[in-house]
Coordinates of C-alpha atoms (C1' of nucleotides) in Angstrom, one line a residue:
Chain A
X74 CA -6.5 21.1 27.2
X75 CA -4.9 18.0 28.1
X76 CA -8.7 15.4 28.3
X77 CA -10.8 16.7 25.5
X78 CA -13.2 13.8 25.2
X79 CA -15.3 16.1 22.6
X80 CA -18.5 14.4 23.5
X81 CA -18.2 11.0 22.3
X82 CA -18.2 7.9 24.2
X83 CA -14.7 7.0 24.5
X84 CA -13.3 3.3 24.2
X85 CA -15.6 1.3 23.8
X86 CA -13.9 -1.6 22.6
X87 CA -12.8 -5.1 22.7
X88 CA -16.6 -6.5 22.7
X89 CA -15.4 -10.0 21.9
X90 CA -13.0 -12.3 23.8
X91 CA -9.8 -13.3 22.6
X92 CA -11.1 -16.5 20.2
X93 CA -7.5 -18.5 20.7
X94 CA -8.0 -19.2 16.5
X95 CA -4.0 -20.1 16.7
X96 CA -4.3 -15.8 16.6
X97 CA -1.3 -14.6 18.5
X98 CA -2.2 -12.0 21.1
X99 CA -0.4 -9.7 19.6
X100 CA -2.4 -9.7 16.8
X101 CA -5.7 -9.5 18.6
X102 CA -4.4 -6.6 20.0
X103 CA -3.4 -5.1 17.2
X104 CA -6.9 -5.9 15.2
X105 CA -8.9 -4.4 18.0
X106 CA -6.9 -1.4 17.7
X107 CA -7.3 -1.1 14.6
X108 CA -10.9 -1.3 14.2
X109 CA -11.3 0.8 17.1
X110 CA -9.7 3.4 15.5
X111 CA -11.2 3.1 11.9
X112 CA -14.5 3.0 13.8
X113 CA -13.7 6.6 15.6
X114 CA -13.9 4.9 18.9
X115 CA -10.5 7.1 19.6
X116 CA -11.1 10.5 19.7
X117 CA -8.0 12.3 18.1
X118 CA -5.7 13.9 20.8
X119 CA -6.2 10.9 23.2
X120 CA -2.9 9.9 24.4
X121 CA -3.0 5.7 24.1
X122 CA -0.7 4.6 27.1
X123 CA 0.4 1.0 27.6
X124 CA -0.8 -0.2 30.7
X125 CA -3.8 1.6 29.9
X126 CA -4.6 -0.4 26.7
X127 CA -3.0 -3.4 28.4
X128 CA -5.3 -3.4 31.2
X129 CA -8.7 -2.7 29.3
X130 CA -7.9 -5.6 26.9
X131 CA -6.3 -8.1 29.6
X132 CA -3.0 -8.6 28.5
X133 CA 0.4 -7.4 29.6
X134 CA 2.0 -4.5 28.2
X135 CA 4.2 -6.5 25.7
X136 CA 1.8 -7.8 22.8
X137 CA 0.3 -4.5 23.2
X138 CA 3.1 -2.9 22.8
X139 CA 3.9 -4.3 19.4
X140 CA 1.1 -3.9 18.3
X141 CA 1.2 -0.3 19.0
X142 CA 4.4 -0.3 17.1
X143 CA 2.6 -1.7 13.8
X144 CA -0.1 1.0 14.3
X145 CA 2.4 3.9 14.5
X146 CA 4.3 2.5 11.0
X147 CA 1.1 2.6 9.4
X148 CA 0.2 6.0 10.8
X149 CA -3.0 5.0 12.2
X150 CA -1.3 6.6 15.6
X151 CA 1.1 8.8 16.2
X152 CA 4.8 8.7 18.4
X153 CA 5.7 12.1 19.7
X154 CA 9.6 12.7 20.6
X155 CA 8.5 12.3 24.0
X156 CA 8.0 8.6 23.6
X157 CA 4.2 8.5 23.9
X158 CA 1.7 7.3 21.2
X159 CA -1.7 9.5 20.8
X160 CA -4.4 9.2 18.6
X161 CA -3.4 12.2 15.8
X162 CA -4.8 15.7 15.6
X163 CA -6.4 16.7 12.5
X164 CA -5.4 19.5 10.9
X165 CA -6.6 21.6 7.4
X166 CA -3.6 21.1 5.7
X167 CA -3.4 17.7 6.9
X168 CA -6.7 16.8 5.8
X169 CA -6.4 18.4 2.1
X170 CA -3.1 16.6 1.1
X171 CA -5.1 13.3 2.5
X172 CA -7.8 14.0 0.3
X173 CA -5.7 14.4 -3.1
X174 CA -3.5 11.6 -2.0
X175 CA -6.6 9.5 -1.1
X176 CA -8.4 10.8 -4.7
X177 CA -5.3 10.0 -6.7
X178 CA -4.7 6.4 -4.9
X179 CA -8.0 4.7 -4.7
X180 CA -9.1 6.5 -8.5
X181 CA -5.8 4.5 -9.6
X182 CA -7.0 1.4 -7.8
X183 CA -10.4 1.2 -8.8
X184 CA -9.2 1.5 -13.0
X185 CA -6.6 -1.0 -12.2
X186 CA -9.5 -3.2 -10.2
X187 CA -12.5 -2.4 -12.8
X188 CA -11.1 -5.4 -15.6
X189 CA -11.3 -7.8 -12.9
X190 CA -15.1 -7.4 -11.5
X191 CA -17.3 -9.9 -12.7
X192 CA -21.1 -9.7 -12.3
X193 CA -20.5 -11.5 -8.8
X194 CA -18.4 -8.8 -7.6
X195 CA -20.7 -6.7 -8.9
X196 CA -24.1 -7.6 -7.1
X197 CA -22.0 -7.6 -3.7
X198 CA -21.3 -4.0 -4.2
X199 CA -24.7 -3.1 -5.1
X200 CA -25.7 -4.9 -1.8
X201 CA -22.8 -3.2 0.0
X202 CA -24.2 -0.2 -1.1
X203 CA -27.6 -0.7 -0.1
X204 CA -26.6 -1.6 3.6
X205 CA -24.6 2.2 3.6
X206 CA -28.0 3.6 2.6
X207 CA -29.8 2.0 5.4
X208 CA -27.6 2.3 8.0
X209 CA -27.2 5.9 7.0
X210 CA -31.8 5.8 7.3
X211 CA -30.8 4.4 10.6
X212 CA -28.8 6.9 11.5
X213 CA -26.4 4.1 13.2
X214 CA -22.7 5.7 12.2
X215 CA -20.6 2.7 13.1
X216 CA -22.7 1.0 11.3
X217 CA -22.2 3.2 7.8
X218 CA -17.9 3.5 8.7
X219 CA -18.0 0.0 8.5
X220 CA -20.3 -0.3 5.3
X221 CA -19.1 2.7 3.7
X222 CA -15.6 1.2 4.4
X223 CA -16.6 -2.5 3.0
X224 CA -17.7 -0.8 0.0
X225 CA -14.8 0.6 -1.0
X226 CA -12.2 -1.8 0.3
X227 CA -14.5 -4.6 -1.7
X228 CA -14.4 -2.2 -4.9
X229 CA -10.8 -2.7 -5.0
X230 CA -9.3 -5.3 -3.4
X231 CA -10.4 -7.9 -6.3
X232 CA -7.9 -10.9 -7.3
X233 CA -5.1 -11.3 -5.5
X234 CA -3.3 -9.1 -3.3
X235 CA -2.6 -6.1 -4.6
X236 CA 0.4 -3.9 -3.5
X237 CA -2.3 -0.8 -3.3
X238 CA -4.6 -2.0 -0.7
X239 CA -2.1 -1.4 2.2
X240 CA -1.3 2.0 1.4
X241 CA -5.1 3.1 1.0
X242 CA -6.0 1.3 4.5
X243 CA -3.1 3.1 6.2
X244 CA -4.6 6.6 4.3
X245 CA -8.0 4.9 6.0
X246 CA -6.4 4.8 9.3
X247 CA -5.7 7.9 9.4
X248 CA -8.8 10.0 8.5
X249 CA -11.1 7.8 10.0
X250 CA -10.9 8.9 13.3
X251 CA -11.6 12.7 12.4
X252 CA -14.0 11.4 9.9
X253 CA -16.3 9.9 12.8
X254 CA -15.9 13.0 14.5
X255 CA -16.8 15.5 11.4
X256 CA -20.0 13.0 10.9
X257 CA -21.2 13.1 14.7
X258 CA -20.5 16.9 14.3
X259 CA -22.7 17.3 10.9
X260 CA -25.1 14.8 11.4
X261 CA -25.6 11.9 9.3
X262 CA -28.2 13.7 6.9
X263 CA -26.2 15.5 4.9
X264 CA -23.6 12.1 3.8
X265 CA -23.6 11.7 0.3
X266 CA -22.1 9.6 -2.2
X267 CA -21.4 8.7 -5.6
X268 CA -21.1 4.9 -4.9
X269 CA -24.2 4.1 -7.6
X270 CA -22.4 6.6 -10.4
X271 CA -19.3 4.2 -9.4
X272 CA -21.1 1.1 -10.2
X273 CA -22.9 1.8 -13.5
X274 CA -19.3 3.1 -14.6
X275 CA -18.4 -0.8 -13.8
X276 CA -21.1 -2.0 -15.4
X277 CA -20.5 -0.1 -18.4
X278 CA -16.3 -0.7 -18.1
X279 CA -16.3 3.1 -18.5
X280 CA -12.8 3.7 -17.0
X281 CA -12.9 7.8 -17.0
X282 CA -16.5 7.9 -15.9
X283 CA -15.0 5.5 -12.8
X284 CA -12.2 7.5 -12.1
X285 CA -14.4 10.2 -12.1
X286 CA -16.9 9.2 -10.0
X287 CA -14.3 7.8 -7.4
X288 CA -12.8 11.2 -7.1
X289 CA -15.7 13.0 -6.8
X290 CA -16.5 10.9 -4.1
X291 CA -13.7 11.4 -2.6
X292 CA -14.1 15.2 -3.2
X293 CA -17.4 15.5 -1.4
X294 CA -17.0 13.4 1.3
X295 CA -13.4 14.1 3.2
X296 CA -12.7 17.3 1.2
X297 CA -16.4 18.7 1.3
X298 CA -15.5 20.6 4.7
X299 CA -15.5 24.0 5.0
X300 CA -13.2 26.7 7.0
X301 CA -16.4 27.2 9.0
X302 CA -17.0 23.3 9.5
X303 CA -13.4 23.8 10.9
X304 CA -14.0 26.4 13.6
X305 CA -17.2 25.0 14.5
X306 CA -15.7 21.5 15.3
X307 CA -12.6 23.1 17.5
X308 CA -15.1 25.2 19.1
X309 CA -16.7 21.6 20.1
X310 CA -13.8 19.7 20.6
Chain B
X113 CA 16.8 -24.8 -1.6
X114 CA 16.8 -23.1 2.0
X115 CA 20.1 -20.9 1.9
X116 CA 20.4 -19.8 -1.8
X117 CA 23.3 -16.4 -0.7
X118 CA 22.6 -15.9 -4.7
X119 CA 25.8 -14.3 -4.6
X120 CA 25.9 -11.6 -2.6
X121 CA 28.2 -10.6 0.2
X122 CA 25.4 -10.9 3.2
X123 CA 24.4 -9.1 6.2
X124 CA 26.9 -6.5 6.3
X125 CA 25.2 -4.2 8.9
X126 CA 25.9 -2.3 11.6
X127 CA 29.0 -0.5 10.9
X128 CA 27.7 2.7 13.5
X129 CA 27.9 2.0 16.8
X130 CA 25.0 3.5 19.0
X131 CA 25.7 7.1 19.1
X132 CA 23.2 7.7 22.2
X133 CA 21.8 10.6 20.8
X134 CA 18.7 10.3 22.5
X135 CA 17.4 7.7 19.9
X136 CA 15.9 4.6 21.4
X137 CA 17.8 1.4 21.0
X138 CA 14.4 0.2 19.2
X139 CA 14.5 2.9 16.6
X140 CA 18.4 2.1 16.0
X141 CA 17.4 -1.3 15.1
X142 CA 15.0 -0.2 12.9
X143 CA 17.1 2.5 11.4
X144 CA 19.7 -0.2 10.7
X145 CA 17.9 -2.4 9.5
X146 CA 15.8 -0.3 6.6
X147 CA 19.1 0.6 5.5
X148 CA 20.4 -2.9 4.7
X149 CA 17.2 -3.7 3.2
X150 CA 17.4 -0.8 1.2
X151 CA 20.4 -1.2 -0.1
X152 CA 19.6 -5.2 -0.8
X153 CA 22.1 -6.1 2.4
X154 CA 19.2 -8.8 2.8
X155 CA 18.9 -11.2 0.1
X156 CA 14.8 -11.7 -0.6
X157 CA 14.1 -15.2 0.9
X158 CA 16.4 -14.8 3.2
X159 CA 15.1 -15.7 6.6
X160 CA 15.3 -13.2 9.6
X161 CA 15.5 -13.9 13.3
X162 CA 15.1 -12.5 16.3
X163 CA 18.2 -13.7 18.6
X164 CA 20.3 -14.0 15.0
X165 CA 19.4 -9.7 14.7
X166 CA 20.2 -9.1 18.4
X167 CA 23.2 -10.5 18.7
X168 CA 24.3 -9.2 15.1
X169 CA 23.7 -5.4 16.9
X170 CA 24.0 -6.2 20.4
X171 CA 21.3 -5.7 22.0
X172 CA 18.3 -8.2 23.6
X173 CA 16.1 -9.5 21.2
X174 CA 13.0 -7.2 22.8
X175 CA 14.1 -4.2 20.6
X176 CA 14.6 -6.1 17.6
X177 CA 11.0 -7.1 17.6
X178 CA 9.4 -4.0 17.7
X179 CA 11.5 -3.0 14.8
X180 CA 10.7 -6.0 12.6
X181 CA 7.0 -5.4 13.2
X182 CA 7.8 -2.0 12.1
X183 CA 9.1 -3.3 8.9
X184 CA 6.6 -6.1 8.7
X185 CA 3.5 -3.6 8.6
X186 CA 5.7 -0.9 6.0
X187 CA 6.1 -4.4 3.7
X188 CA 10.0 -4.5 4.1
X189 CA 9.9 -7.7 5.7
X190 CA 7.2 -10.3 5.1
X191 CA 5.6 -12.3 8.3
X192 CA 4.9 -15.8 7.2
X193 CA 2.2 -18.3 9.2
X194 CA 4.6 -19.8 10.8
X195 CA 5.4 -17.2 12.7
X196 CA 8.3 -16.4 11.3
X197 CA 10.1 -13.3 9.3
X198 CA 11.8 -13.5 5.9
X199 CA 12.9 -10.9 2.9
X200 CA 10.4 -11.4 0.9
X201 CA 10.7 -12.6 -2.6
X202 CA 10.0 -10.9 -6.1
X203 CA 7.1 -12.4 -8.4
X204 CA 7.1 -11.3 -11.9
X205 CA 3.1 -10.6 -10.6
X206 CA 4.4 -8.5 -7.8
X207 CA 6.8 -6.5 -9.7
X208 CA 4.2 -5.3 -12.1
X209 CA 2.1 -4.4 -9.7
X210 CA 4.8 -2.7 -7.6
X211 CA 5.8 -0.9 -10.9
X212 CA 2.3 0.3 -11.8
X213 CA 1.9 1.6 -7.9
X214 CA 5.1 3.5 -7.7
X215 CA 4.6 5.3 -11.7
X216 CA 1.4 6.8 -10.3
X217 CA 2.4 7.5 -7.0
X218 CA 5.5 9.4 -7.5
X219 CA 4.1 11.1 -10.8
X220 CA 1.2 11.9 -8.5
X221 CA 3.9 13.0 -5.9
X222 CA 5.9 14.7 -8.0
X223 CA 3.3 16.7 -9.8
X224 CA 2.4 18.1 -6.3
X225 CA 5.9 19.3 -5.0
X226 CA 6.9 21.1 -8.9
X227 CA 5.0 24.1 -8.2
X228 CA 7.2 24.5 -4.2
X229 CA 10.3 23.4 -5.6
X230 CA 12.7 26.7 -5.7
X231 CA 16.3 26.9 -7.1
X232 CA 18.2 26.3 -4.7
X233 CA 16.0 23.1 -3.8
X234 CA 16.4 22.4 -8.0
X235 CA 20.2 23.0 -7.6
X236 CA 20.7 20.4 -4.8
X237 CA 18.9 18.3 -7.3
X238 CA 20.8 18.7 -10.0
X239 CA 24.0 17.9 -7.8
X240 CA 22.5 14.5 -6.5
X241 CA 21.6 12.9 -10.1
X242 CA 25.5 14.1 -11.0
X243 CA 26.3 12.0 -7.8
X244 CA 24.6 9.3 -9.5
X245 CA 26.1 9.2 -12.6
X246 CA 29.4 9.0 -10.6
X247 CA 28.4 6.4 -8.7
X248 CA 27.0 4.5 -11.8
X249 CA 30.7 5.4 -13.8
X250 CA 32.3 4.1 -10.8
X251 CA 30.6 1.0 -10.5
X252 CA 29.6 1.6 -7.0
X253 CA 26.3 -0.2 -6.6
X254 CA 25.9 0.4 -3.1
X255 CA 26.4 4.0 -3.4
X256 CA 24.0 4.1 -6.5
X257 CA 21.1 2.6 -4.7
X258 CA 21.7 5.4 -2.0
X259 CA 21.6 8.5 -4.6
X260 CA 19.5 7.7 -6.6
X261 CA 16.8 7.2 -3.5
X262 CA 18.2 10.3 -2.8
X263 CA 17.2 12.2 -5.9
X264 CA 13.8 10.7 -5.7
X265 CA 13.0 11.5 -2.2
X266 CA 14.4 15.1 -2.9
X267 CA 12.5 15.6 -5.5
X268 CA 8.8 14.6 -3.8
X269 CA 9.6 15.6 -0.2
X270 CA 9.4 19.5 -0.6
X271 CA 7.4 21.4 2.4
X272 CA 6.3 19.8 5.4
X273 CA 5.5 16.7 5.7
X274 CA 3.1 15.4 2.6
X275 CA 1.1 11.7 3.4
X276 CA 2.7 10.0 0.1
X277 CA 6.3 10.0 1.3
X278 CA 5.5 7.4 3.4
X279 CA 3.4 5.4 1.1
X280 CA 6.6 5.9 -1.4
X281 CA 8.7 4.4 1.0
X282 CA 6.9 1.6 1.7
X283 CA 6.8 1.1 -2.0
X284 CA 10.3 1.4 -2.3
X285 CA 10.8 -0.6 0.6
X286 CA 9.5 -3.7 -1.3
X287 CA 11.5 -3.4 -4.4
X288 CA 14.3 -2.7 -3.6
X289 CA 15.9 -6.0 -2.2
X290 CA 15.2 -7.3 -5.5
X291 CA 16.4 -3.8 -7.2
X292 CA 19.7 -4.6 -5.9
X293 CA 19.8 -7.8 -7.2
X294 CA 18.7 -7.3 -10.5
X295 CA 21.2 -4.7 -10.7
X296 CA 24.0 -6.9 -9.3
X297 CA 23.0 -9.4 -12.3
X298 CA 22.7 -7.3 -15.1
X299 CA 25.4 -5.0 -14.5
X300 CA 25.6 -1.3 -13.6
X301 CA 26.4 -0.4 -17.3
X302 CA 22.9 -0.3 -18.4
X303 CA 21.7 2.0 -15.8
X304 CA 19.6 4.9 -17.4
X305 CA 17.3 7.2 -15.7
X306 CA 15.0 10.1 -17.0
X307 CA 16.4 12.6 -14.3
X308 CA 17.7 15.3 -16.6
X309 CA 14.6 14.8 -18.5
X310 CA 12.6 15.5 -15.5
X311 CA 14.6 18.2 -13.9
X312 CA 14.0 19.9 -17.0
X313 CA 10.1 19.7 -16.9
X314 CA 11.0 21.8 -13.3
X315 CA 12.8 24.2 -14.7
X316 CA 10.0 24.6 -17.6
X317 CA 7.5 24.6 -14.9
X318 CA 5.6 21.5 -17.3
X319 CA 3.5 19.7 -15.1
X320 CA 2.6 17.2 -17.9
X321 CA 6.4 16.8 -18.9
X322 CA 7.3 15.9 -15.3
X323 CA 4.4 13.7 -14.9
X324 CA 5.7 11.9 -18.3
X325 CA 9.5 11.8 -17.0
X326 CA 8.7 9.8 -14.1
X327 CA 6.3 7.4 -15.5
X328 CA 9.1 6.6 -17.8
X329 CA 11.7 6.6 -15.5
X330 CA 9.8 4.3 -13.0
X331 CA 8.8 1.7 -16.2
X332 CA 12.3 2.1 -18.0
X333 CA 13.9 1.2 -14.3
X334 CA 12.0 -1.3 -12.7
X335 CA 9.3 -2.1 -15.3
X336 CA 12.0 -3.2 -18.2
X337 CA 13.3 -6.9 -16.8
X338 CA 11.8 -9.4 -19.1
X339 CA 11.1 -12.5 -19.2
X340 CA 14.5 -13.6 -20.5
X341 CA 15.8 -11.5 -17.1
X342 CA 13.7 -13.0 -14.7
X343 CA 14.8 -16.7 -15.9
X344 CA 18.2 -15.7 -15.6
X345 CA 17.8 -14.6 -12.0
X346 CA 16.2 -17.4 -11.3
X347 CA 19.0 -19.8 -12.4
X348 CA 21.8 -17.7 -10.8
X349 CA 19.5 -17.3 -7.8
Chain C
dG11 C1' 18.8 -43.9 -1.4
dT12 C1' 14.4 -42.5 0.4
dT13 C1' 11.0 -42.2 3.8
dG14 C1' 9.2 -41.8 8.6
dC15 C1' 9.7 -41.0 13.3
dT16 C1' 11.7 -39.2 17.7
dA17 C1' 14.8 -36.1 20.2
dA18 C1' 17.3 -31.9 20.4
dT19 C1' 17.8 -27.4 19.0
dT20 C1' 16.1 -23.2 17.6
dT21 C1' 12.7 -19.6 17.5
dG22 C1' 8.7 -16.5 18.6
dT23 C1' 5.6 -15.2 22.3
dG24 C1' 4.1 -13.3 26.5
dA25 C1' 4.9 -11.9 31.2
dT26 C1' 7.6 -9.7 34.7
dC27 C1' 11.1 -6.8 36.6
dA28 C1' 14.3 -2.9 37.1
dC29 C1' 15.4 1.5 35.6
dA30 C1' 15.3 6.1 33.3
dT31 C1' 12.3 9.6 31.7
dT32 C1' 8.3 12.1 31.8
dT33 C1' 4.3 13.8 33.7
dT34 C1' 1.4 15.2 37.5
dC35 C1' 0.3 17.5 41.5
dA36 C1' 0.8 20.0 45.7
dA37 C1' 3.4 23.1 48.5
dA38 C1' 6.3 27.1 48.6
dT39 C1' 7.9 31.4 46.9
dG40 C1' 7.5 35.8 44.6
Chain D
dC117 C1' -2.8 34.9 42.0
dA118 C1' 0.7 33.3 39.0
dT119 C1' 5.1 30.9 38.9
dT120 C1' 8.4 27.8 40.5
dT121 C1' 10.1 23.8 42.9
dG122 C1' 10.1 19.4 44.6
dA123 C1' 8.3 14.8 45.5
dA124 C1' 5.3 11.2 43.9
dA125 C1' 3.0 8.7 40.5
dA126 C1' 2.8 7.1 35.9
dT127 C1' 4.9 5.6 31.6
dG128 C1' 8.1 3.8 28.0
dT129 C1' 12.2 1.0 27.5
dG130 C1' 15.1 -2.9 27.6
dA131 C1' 16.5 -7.3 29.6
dT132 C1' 15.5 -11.8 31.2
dC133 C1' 12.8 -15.9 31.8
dA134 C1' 9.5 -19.6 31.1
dC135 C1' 6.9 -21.8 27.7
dA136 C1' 4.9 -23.4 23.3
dA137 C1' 5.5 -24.0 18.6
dA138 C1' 8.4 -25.0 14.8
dT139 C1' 12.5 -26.4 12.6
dT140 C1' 16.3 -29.4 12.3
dA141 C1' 19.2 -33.5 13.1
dG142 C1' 19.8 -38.1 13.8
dC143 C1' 18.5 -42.7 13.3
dA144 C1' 15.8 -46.6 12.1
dA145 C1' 13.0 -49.1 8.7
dC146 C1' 11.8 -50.2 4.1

DNA sequence: GTTGCTAATTTGTGATCACATTTTCAAATG
DNA sequence: CATTTGAAAATGTGATCACAAATTAGCAAC
């Protein structure tokens, strides 16, 4: 096996020059990384060296290092026993427990959040939404993780900072990358959502019909593959 | 205010030596380290150091970072602006939260593993909440803290490896600094837990029983300081 | 006694180096 | 042709150093 690039472009990142905004380097690192891999710009299996990243960002091994390190604890990557960090497989089983832990944790965050969103909050996700539609009409998939991500992340993450949105960016981290793969795969014609059935559940502070909607969501989006999606995407890969 | 101890014998790590069993010196630190903040070795506030950490293990200060960002990005350890690393501190705010978080994530958890839980697995169960109760009648706070994680994690890690065990401990990761402090300050005679009451509901095979034992067990733990408490703490802190 | 400033110390960051482990690849053997 | 063996290259790890930023300490001024 060892190199299966499974027909994307591969690492394509760090567009944008180190800003120096008092941002260690570590933390650049890490933040490309990070959107590199919510973005599906790592194709799972890839084995992330140091010198490798190191090299294609300009830095020296050590800030990339650490920020490896912080990627790894938040399962966005994965350490095998023989010391070496890769970009992690996706399996069935793997994916199904993500989707129930993923339903249960972002249905619990958006109740928790709905109290909170005023009619600000509200118009931003109706925007947010919007943009997903179009990019989706564009057929531009970076463009729709990122929105589609926005969206959700904006749902929740309302006053401050609540001990919820770390755990549902690390569950982020780590079906995005197959997720980009599983879209490229089916095509961006058949994504669906329930992100206007969220909203009207807002509107209406209709907590079950929220929870609801988030899980079906949830439900038809990561958990809406099929055995035969599976085959077909090894039999890519 | 800059060292408030608040009363507790400090930074008693370390008591292992390196055993070289092909663990990296990094992971050692890291290992040691989550265990002294899970058994509230670190006092929240407290700040933590690079050189002061490597030369309390004895090692260079090189592993010791990559095991603080380890704990930085699991929320054990807080990074502040400054660049610098502390225990962080408890907000009545934060606790709430925290509380609310961990009642539907191990309920959630906990509801998952019931129906793969056999009886030897419910045996070994039933033997760790009686080593609680020991602990608790012996006044042995330390040892408390580490069975009844023990129970917990027993309970919800059942099969291979499920995605909410690490959210969990990254939950638990957070509280429990102050856990052991709160502890410390009321007294160990008001421990109670909802264990038999839980064990029971996986016997009886009652999902919804289970799913009610934890909730309360979680609330009637770390949800019951009041306000009274927190003022106290406060003022002995 | 409090405030404000400067020097000294402490601390985190990033780079580099040496070393051990692992992987890769080519030649040799069956 | 498949398998094994060995050298060579690549990779992660840990230590050390130089440097910049932050904290602390000491001292003067009010």
């Amino acid at each position: 096996m060892a190199h299966s690039q499974a027909s994307i472009d591969d690492t394509q990142i760090a567009p944008v020059e180190l800003g120096d905004a008092g941002i260690t380097r570590q933390e650049w690192v890490y933040l490309q990384l990070k959107e590199a891999v919510l973005t599906g710009q790592f194709v799972p299996g890839r084995s992330v060296t140091l010198r490798g990243i190191a090299q294609m960002l300009g830095t020296s091994p050590t800030p990339v290092r650490e920020a490896l390190r912080r990627l790894v604890a938040e399962r966005a990557l994965e350490a095998h026993g023989n010391r070496r960090v890769s970009v992690p497989r996706m399996t069935p089983a793997k994916l199904s427990d993500l989707c129930a832990v993923r339903a249960n944790l972002e249905a619990f965050a958006a109740e928790r959040a709905m109290p909170l969103i005023d009619d600000a909050h509200l118009e931003r996700l109706w925007e947010l939404d919007a943009e997903v539609d179009a990019a989706i009409e564009a057929g531009d998939i970076r463009g729709y993780l990122q929105r589609h991500r926005a969206f959700h992340f904006t749902l929740y993450d309302v006053g401050d900072a609540s001990a919820v949105m770390p755990l549902i960016e690390s569950v982020w981290l780590q079906f995005s990358p197959f997720l980009r793969l599983a879209i490229h795969h089916i095509g961006s014609d058949y994504i669906v959502d329930r992100h206007v059935e969220a909203l009207h559940a807002v509107s209406a502070r209709d907590a079950q019909a929220l929870r609801f909607a988030i899980e079906a969501d949830v439900r038809e989006g990561l958990g809406s593959l099929t055995e035969q999606d599976w085959r077909e995407l090894e039999a890519a890969g």
